[in-house]
């Protein structure tokens, strides 16, 4: 499909966010809460990349284009 850069940004943000999130949960670190919040925020921002990827791959067929009504 198209918009491969948005796809890979979504994958990278999800991977980094999940890594930080699970590190904050399972590693006995003093700053675990920072990792939890940061991982969650990064995963939330990955939704933007997935939204851009999805909307960039929507195709309109000629039949659908002809069904549009001018206002």
PDB file of C-alpha atoms in Angstrom, residues 17-71:
ATOM      1  CA  UNK A  17       6.229   2.460  23.862  1.00  0.00           C
ATOM      2  CA  UNK A  18       5.599  -1.184  24.733  1.00  0.00           C
ATOM      3  CA  UNK A  19       9.266  -1.688  25.612  1.00  0.00           C
ATOM      4  CA  UNK A  20       9.228   1.292  27.973  1.00  0.00           C
ATOM      5  CA  UNK A  21       5.896   0.249  29.438  1.00  0.00           C
ATOM      6  CA  UNK A  22       6.961  -3.325  30.176  1.00  0.00           C
ATOM      7  CA  UNK A  23      10.348  -2.180  31.462  1.00  0.00           C
ATOM      8  CA  UNK A  24       8.546   0.106  33.899  1.00  0.00           C
ATOM      9  CA  UNK A  25       6.281  -2.729  35.022  1.00  0.00           C
ATOM     10  CA  UNK A  26       8.796  -5.543  35.419  1.00  0.00           C
ATOM     11  CA  UNK A  27      12.190  -3.909  36.099  1.00  0.00           C
ATOM     12  CA  UNK A  28      12.971  -2.955  39.697  1.00  0.00           C
ATOM     13  CA  UNK A  29      13.999   0.614  38.932  1.00  0.00           C
ATOM     14  CA  UNK A  30      13.698   3.776  40.993  1.00  0.00           C
ATOM     15  CA  UNK A  31      12.122   5.667  38.066  1.00  0.00           C
ATOM     16  CA  UNK A  32       9.605   3.001  37.025  1.00  0.00           C
ATOM     17  CA  UNK A  33       6.725   5.507  37.054  1.00  0.00           C
ATOM     18  CA  UNK A  34       8.475   7.658  34.446  1.00  0.00           C
ATOM     19  CA  UNK A  35       8.780   4.645  32.153  1.00  0.00           C
ATOM     20  CA  UNK A  36       5.126   3.720  32.667  1.00  0.00           C
ATOM     21  CA  UNK A  37       3.857   7.180  31.812  1.00  0.00           C
ATOM     22  CA  UNK A  38       6.287   7.711  28.943  1.00  0.00           C
ATOM     23  CA  UNK A  39       5.484   4.333  27.391  1.00  0.00           C
ATOM     24  CA  UNK A  40       1.766   5.007  27.621  1.00  0.00           C
ATOM     25  CA  UNK A  41       2.113   8.449  26.049  1.00  0.00           C
ATOM     26  CA  UNK A  42       4.228   7.098  23.186  1.00  0.00           C
ATOM     27  CA  UNK A  43       1.684   4.350  22.484  1.00  0.00           C
ATOM     28  CA  UNK A  44      -1.061   6.983  22.517  1.00  0.00           C
ATOM     29  CA  UNK A  45       0.841   9.101  19.973  1.00  0.00           C
ATOM     30  CA  UNK A  46       1.294   6.046  17.769  1.00  0.00           C
ATOM     31  CA  UNK A  47      -2.465   6.191  17.200  1.00  0.00           C
ATOM     32  CA  UNK A  48      -1.865   9.356  15.190  1.00  0.00           C
ATOM     33  CA  UNK A  49       0.494   7.515  12.826  1.00  0.00           C
ATOM     34  CA  UNK A  50      -1.975   4.642  12.470  1.00  0.00           C
ATOM     35  CA  UNK A  51      -4.768   7.122  11.708  1.00  0.00           C
ATOM     36  CA  UNK A  52      -2.656   8.841   9.030  1.00  0.00           C
ATOM     37  CA  UNK A  53      -1.697   5.471   7.553  1.00  0.00           C
ATOM     38  CA  UNK A  54      -5.315   4.306   7.423  1.00  0.00           C
ATOM     39  CA  UNK A  55      -6.682   7.501   5.895  1.00  0.00           C
ATOM     40  CA  UNK A  56      -3.829   7.634   3.396  1.00  0.00           C
ATOM     41  CA  UNK A  57      -4.729   4.172   2.102  1.00  0.00           C
ATOM     42  CA  UNK A  58      -8.420   4.855   1.475  1.00  0.00           C
ATOM     43  CA  UNK A  59      -9.121   4.588  -2.228  1.00  0.00           C
ATOM     44  CA  UNK A  60     -12.153   6.030  -3.971  1.00  0.00           C
ATOM     45  CA  UNK A  61     -13.347   4.035  -6.967  1.00  0.00           C
ATOM     46  CA  UNK A  62     -14.655   5.822 -10.069  1.00  0.00           C
ATOM     47  CA  UNK A  63     -18.156   4.548  -9.270  1.00  0.00           C
ATOM     48  CA  UNK A  64     -18.048   6.122  -5.831  1.00  0.00           C
ATOM     49  CA  UNK A  65     -16.704   9.329  -7.308  1.00  0.00           C
ATOM     50  CA  UNK A  66     -19.654   9.574  -9.692  1.00  0.00           C
ATOM     51  CA  UNK A  67     -22.120   9.166  -6.814  1.00  0.00           C
ATOM     52  CA  UNK A  68     -21.057  12.451  -5.256  1.00  0.00           C
ATOM     53  CA  UNK A  69     -23.681  15.147  -5.453  1.00  0.00           C
ATOM     54  CA  UNK A  70     -22.554  18.724  -6.004  1.00  0.00           C
ATOM     55  CA  UNK A  71     -24.017  21.118  -3.464  1.00  0.00           C
TER      56      UNK A  71
END
